[in-house]
XYZ file of C-alpha atoms in Angstrom:
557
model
C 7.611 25.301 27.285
C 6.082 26.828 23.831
C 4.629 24.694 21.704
C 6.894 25.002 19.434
C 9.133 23.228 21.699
C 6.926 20.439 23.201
C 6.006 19.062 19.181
C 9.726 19.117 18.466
C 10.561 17.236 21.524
C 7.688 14.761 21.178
C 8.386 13.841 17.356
C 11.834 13.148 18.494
C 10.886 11.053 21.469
C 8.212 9.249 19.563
C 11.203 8.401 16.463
C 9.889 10.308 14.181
C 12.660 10.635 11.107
C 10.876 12.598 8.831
C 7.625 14.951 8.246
C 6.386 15.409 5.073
C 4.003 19.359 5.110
C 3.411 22.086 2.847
C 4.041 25.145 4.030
C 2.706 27.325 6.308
C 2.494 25.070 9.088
C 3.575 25.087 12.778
C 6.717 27.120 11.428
C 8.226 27.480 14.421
C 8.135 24.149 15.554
C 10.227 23.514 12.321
C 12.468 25.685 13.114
C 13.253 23.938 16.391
C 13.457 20.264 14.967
C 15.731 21.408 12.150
C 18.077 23.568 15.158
C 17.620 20.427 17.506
C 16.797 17.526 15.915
C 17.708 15.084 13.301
C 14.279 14.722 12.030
C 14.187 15.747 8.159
C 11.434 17.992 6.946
C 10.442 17.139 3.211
C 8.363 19.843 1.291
C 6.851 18.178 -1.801
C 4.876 20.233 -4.018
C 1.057 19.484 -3.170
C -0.623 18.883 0.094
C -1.632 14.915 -1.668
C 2.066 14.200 -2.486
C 2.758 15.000 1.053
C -0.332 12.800 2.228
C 1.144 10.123 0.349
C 4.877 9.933 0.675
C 3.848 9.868 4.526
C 1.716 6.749 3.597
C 4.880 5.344 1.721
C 6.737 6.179 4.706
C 4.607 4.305 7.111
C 4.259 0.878 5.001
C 7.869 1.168 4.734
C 8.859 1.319 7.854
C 5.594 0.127 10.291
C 6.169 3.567 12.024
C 3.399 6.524 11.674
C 4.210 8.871 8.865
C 3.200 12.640 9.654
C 1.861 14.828 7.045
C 0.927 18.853 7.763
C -0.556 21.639 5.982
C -2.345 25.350 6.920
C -5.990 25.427 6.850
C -6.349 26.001 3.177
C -4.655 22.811 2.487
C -6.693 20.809 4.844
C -9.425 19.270 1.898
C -6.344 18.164 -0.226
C -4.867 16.305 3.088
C -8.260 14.917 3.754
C -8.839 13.723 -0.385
C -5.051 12.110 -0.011
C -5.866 10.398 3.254
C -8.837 8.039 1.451
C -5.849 5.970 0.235
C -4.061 4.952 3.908
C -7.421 4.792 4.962
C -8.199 1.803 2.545
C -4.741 0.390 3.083
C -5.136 0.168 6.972
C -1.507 2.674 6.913
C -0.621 4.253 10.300
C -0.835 8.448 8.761
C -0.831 10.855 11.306
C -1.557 14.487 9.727
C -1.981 17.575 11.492
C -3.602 20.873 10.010
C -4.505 24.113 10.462
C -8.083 25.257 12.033
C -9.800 28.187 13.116
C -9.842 29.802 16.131
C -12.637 29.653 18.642
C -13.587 33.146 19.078
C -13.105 34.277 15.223
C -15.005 30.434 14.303
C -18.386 31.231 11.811
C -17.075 34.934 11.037
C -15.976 34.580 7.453
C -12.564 34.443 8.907
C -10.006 33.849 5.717
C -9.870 30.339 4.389
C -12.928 29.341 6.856
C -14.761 26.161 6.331
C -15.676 23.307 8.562
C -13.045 20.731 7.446
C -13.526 18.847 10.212
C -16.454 17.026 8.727
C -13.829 15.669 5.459
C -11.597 14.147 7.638
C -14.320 11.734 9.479
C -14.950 9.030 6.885
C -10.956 9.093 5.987
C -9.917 8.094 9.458
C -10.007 6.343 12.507
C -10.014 9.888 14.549
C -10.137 12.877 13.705
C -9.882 15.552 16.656
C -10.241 19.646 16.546
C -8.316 20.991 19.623
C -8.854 25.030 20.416
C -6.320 25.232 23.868
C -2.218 24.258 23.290
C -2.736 22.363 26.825
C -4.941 19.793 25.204
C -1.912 19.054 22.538
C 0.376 16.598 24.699
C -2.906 13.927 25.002
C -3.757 14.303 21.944
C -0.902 13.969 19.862
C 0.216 10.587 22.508
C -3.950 9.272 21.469
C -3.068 9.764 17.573
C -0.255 7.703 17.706
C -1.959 4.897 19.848
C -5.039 4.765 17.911
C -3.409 4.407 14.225
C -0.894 1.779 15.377
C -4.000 -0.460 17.332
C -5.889 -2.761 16.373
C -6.409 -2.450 12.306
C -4.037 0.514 11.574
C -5.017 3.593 9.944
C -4.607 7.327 10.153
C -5.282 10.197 12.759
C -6.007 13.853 12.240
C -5.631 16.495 14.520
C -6.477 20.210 13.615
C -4.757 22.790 15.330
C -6.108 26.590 16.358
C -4.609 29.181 13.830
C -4.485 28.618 9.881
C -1.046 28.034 10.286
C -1.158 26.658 13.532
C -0.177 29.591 15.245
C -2.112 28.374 18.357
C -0.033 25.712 19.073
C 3.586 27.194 18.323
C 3.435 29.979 20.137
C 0.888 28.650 23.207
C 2.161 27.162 26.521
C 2.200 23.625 27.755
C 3.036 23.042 30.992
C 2.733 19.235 30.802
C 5.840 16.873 30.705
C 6.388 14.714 27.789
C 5.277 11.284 28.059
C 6.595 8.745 25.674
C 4.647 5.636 25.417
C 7.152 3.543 23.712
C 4.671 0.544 22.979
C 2.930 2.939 20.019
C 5.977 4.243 18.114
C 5.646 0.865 15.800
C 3.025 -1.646 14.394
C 1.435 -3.628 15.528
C 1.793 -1.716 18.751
C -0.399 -4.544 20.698
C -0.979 -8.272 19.649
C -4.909 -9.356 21.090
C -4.973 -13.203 22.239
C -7.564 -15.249 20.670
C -9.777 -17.963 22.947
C -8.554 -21.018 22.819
C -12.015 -22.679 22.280
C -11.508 -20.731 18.656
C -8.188 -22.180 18.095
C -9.111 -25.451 18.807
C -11.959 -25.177 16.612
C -10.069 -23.419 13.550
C -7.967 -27.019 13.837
C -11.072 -29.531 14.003
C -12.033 -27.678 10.672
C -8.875 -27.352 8.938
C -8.242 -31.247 9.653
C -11.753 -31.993 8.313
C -11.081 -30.875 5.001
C -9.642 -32.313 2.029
C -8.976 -28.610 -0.350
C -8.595 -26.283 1.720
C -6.778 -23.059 0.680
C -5.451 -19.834 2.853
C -6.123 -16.210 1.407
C -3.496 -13.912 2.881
C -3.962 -10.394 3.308
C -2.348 -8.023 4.495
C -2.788 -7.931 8.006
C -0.396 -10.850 7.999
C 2.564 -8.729 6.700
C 1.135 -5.894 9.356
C 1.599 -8.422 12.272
C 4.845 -9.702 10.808
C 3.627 -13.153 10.997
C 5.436 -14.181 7.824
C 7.007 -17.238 8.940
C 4.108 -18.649 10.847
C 2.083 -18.276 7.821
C 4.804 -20.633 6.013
C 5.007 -22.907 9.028
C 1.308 -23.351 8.792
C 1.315 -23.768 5.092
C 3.885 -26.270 4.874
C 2.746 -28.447 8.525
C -0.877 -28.874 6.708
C 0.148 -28.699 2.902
C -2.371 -25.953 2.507
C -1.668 -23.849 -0.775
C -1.749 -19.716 -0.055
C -3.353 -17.330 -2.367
C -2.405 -13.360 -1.090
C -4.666 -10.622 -1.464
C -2.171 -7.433 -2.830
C -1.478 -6.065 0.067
C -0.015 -9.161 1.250
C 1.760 -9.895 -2.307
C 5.271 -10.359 -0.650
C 4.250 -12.257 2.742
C 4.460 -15.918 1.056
C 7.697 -16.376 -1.476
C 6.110 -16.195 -5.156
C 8.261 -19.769 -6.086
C 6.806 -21.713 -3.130
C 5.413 -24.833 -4.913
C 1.587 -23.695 -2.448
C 1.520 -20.384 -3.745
C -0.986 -19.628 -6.467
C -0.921 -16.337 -6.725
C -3.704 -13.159 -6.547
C -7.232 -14.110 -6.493
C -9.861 -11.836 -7.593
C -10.196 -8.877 -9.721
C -6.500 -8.109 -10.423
C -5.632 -11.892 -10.381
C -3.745 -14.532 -11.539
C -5.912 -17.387 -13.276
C -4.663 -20.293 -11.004
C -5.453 -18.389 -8.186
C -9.284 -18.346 -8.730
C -9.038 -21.697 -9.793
C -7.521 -22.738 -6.786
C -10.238 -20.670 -4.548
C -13.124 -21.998 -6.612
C -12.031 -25.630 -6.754
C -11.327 -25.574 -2.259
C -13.964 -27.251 0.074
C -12.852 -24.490 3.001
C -11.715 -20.782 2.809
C -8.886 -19.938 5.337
C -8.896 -15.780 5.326
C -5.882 -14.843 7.579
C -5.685 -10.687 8.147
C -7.772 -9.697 5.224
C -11.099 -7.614 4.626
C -12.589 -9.961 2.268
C -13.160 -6.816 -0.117
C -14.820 -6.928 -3.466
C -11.312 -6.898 -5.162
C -9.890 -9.825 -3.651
C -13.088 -11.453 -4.271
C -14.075 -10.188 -7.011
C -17.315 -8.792 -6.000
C -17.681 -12.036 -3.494
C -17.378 -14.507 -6.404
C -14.362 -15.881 -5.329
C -14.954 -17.578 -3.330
C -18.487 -18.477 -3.947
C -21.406 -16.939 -1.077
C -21.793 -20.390 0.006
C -18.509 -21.759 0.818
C -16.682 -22.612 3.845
C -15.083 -20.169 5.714
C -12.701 -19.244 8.613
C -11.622 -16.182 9.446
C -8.889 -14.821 11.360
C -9.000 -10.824 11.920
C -7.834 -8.515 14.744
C -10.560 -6.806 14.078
C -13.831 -8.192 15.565
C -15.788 -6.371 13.025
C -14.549 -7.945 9.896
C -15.693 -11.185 10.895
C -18.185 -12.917 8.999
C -18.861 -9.251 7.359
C -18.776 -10.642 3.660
C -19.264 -14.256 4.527
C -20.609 -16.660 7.155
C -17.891 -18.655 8.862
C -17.225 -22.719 10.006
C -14.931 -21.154 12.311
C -12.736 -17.727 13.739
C -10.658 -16.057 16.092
C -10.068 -12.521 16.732
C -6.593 -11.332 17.279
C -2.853 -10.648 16.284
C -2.080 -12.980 13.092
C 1.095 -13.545 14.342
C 0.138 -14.715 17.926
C -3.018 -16.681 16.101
C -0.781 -18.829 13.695
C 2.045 -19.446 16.964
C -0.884 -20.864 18.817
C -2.585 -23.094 15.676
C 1.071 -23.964 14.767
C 2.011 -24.976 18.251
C -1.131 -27.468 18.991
C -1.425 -29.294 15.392
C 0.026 -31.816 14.421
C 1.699 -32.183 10.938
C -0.825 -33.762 8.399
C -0.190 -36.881 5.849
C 0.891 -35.392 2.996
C -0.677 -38.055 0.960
C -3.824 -37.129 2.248
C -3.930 -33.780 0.058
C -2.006 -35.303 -2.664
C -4.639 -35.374 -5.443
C -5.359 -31.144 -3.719
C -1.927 -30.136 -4.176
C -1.333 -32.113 -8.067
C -4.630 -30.085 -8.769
C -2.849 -27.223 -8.021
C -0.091 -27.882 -9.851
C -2.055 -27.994 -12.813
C -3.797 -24.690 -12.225
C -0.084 -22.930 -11.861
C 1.247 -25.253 -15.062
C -2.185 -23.562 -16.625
C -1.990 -19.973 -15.507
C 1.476 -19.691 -16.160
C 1.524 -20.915 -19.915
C -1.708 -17.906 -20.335
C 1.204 -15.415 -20.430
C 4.426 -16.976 -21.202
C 4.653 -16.289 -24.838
C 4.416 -12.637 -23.941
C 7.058 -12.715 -20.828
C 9.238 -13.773 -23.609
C 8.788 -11.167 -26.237
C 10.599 -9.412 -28.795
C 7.792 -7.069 -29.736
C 8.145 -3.665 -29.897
C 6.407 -1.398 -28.460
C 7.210 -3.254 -25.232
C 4.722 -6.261 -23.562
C 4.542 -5.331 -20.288
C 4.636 -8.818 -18.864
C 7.771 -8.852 -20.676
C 8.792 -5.787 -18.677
C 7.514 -7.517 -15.624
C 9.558 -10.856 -15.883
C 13.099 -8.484 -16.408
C 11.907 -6.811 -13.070
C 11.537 -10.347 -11.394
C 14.970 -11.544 -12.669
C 16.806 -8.267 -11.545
C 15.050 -7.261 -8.408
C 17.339 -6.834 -5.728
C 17.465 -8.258 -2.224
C 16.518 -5.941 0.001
C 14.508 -3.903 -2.291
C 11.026 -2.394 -2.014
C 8.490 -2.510 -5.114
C 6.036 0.302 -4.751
C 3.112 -0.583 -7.792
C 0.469 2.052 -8.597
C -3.108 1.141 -9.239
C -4.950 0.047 -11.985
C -2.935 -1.419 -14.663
C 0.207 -1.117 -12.775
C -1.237 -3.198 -9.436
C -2.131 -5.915 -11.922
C 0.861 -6.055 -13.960
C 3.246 -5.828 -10.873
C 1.058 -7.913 -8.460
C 0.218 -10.778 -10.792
C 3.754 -11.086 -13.150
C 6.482 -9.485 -11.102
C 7.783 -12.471 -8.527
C 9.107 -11.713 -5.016
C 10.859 -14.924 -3.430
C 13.196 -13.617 -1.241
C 11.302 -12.705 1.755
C 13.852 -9.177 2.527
C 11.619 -7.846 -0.698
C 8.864 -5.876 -0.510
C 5.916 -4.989 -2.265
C 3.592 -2.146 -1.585
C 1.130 -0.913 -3.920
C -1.526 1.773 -3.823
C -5.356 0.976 -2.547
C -6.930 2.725 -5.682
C -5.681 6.491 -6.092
C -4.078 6.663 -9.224
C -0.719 8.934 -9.100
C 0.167 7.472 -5.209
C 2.799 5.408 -6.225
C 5.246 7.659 -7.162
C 5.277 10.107 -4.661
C 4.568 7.090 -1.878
C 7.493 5.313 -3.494
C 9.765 8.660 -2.220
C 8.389 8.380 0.792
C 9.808 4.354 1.320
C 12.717 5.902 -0.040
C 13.146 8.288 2.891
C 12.384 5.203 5.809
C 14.325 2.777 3.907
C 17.711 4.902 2.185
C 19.883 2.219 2.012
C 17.543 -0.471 0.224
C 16.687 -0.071 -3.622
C 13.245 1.574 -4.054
C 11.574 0.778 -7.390
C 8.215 2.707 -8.199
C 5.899 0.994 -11.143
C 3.628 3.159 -12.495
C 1.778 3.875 -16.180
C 2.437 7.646 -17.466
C -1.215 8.358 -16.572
C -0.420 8.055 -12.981
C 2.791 9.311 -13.385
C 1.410 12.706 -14.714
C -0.541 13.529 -11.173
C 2.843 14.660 -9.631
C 5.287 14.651 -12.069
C 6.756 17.839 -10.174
C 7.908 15.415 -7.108
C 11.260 14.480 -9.370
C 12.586 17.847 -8.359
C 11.500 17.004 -4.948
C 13.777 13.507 -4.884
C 16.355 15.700 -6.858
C 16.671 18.481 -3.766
C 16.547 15.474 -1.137
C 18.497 12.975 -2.854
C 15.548 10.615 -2.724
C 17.331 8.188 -5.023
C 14.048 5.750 -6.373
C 14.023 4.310 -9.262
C 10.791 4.829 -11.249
C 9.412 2.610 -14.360
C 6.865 4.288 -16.316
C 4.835 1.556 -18.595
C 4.468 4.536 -21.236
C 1.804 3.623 -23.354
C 0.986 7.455 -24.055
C -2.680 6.296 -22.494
C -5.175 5.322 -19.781
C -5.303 2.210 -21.674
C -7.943 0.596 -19.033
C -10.590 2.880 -19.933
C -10.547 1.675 -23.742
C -13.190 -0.754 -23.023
C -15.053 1.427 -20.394
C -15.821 3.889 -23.119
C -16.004 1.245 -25.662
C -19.318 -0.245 -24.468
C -20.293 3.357 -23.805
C -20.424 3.988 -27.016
C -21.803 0.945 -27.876
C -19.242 -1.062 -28.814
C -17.813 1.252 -31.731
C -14.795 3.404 -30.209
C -12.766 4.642 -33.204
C -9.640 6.180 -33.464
C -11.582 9.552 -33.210
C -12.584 8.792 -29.621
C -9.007 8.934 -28.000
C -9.575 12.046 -26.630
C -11.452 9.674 -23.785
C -8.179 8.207 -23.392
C -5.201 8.894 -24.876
C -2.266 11.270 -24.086
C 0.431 13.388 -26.122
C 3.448 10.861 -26.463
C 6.233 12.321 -24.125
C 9.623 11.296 -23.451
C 10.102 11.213 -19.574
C 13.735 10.617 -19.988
C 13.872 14.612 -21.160
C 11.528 15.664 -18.776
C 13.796 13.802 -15.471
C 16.966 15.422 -17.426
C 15.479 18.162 -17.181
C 14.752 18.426 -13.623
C 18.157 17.194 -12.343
C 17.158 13.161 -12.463
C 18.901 10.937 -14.459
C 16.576 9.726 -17.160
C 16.187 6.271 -19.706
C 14.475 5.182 -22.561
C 13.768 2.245 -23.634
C 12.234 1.079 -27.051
C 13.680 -2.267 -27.342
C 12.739 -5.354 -24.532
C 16.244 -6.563 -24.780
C 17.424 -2.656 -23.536
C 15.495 -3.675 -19.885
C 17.822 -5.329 -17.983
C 20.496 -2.831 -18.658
C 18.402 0.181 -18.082
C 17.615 -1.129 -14.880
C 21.245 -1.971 -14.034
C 22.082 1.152 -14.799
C 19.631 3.000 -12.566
C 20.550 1.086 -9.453
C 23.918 1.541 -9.771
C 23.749 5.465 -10.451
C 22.359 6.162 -7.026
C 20.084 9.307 -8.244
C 16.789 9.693 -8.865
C 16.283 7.891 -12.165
C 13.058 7.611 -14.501
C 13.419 4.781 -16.905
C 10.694 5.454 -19.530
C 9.500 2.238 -21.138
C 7.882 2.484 -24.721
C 5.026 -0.298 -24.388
C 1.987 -1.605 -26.299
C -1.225 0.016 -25.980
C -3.492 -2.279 -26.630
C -1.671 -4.610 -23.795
C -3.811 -6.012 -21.960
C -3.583 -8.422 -18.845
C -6.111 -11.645 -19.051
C -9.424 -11.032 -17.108
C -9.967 -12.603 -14.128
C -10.846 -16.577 -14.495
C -14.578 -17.088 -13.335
C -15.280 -20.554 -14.961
């Protein structure tokens, strides 16, 4: 069959609901999955958007999202792809290469991209013959849905792939079933590990469980809690595993680290033994490996070999699936005395009872411009079951991940790994996996700005999200970066470093078909959010906050 023929078939085998590209790419094969398929193909307006509403896609739904674009777009797909990389996301993206016999001739648009897409992901492959196309597309697939997820690239012969639609393949399609999802296979761990993770769980008197988010990647949600509860252990969740413990569980103290919650640290710092469950002990959750301290006690659980013991020596670990690890520990221990961890667990009380009266006078106030933790505690009340939270980074992941609460567990939260400007096109993207569940996108207006031209995009797909723009007409978290810079004596004068033109988004979303909100006043929230769920259309709700907001750094003692 053509090409053309063989990737249509194969997306649809493989499940495949939508591919996110900018054009010119494989145009042929587009042709035949819009004439035979049901697959949707989304054009955003930059080769990153596409990147990352693929990404979206693929937390979302735990299936690969695909992303293509022609040769010329291939460094803008391989800049976008740094963020799934960090996140562990299953991105497949194809692109556009040369040919072999026109390769190192100045051919139009030539460069070796091949060497941008290495660091960015767990394989990158360069094919040159249409017959190579069936394995490789079936080893993309299997590779980012193994082990510790993460993307695939594949570059095609022809800038717009030209090789590949109109070559031959002569090879039936194969559909390996097993990688169309994550986690697409769940390792064992030796027993001799379990039983040693228990002896050293039971020795101690504090010991606390960081959750990352391998656990929500395994789906081992409930074993987690089973665990938690059996052994009175209190959980502390990186962000990426925000939503895998519910946020009013009497054990759960919140983020540790950089963007953290107070009691969380306190918690970490104040344990005798350091339980990391599906986490890459990175230097934000630890805060550049202060919390918790080089020295303490650790076990680590990881399905990847090579994260254990990276950052810190371990007591104790076991490589493989979270969710089959947990079963196993769950299944052999026996439920401790609870009045054995009772001073532990009235400790932690007191670091929660702490932490949370830090930021209650703002949660509660009338001020205008807006709080933002004020913003965050309406989002907390009205947040729907069901519903998916996608946070941006900086401001936004600390504001959303540390004061916005998620305890039902059909909520989700998925926030970016540090591009600013992902969340709002990745929030599209969960949009497009998930269309019946309420998508809510929280970024600032700096990292709304990177792709403010996606609106029309949800607009001409009916990608109804609704996104929250902290407007504080800034990049308010680099006031004190170039504060010190200029040693401590920023004036007004300086905002140039920092500050933006004041803009209403609710005109600009008008504008370009969305349905658009402002709010000045904190008791206008609630309603404005209301209102945006129920209009089921794109809808920007453009909150006026404070900006010199800023969230409480991160507890060290």
């Amino acid at each position: 069959m053509k090409g053309s023929t063989f990737v249509s078939n194969f997306m649809e085998a493989y499940e495949v609901s939508h591919i996110f590209f900018i054009p010119v790419i494989l145009p042929h094969a587009l042709a035949e999955i819009d004439k035979n398929t049901n697959i949707k193909r989304i054009m955003p307006h930059s080769e990153k958007s596409a990147v990352y509403m693929a990404d979206g896609y693929a937390r979302a739904s735990r299936k690969p999202g695909i992303c293509m674009a022609q040769k010329v777009g291939a460094a803008n797909i391989a800049a976008a792809l740094k963020d799934p990389f960090l996140a562990c996301s299953p991105v497949i993206a194809i692109t556009g290469g040369p040919y072999t016999e026109t390769r190192n001739r100045n051919t139009y648009q030539e460069i070796d991209d091949l060497a941008m897409f290495k660091s960015v992901t767990k394989s990158s492959v360069r094919i040159n013959d249409p017959r190579q196309l069936p394995e490789t597309l079936r080893q993309a697939f299997r590779i980012s849905t193994t082990g510790k997820p993460g993307p695939s690239h594949i570059e095609i012969p022809g800038q717009l792939g030209e090789g590949i639609d109109m070559g031959e393949i002569k090879e039936n399609l194969i559909v390996e079933k097993e990688y169309i999802n994550v986690p697409a296979l769940r390792p064992i761990p030796e027993t001799k590990s379990i039983e040693k993770i228990i002896i050293k769980i039971l020795e101690s008197k504090r010991p606390i469980i960081i959750a990352g988010g391998g656990i929500k990647t395994s789906g081992a949600q409930n074993e987690l809690l089973e665990l938690s509860e059996k052994l009175s252990i209190p959980v502390a969740t990186s962000l990426n595993g925000k939503d895998v413990y519910p946020g009013n569980h009497k054990l759960n103290v919140g983020i540790p680290g950089l963007y953290s919650n107070t009691s969380a640290n306190k918690s970490v710092l104040s344990s005798d033994l350091v339980i990391f469950i599906g986490s890459q002990t990175d230097s934000q959750l630890t805060l550049d490996w202060q919390v918790p301290r080089a020295e303490s006690k650790v076990i680590q659980i990881d399905i990847d070999p090579e994260e254990i013991g990276k950052h810190y020596p371990v007591e104790a670990s076991a490589v493989g699936d979270a969710k089959v690890t947990l079963n196993l520990i769950n299944n052999k221990v026996k439920q401790v005395n609870l009045s054995d961890r009772s001073d532990w667990i009235s400790k932690i009380d007191e670091f929660k009872k702490d932490s949370k009266n830090e930021v209650e006078m703002m949660m509660i106030s009338e001020d205008s411009p807006i709080r933002p933790e004020r913003l965050c505690k309406d989002i907390s009340t009205l947040f729907p079951e069901n519903s998916i939270l996608v946070s941006d980074t900086g401001h936004s992941g600390i504001w959303s991940g540390t004061m916005v609460d998620f305890n039902n567990s059909s909520q989700q939260y998925i926030r970016a790994a540090g591009s600013l400007g992902w969340g709002f096109p990745a929030s599209l993207g969960a949009k497009a996996a998930n269309p019946d569940n309420t998508v809510i996108c929280f970024t600032g207006d700096g990292g709304f700005w990177y792709h403010l031209s996606e609106i029309e995009t949800a607009v001409r797909w009916n990608l109804n999200s609704i996104t929250i723009v902290n407007n504080n007409s800034s990049l308010n978290q680099e006031i004190g970066v170039n504060e010190r810079a200029y040693g401590g004596k920023l004036t007004h004068n300086h905002g140039d470093l920092w500050k933006f033109k004041e803009t209403n988004f609710k005109n600009v979303a008008e504008s370009l078909g969305a349905k658009g909100i402002r709010v000045e006043n904190p008791n206008e929230i609630s309603s404005a959010i209301q209102e945006a769920v129920d209009s089921n259309k794109p809808c920007v709700i453009d909150v006026v906050t404070d900006i010199y907001a800023f969230p409480p750094k991160p507890w060290l003692g």
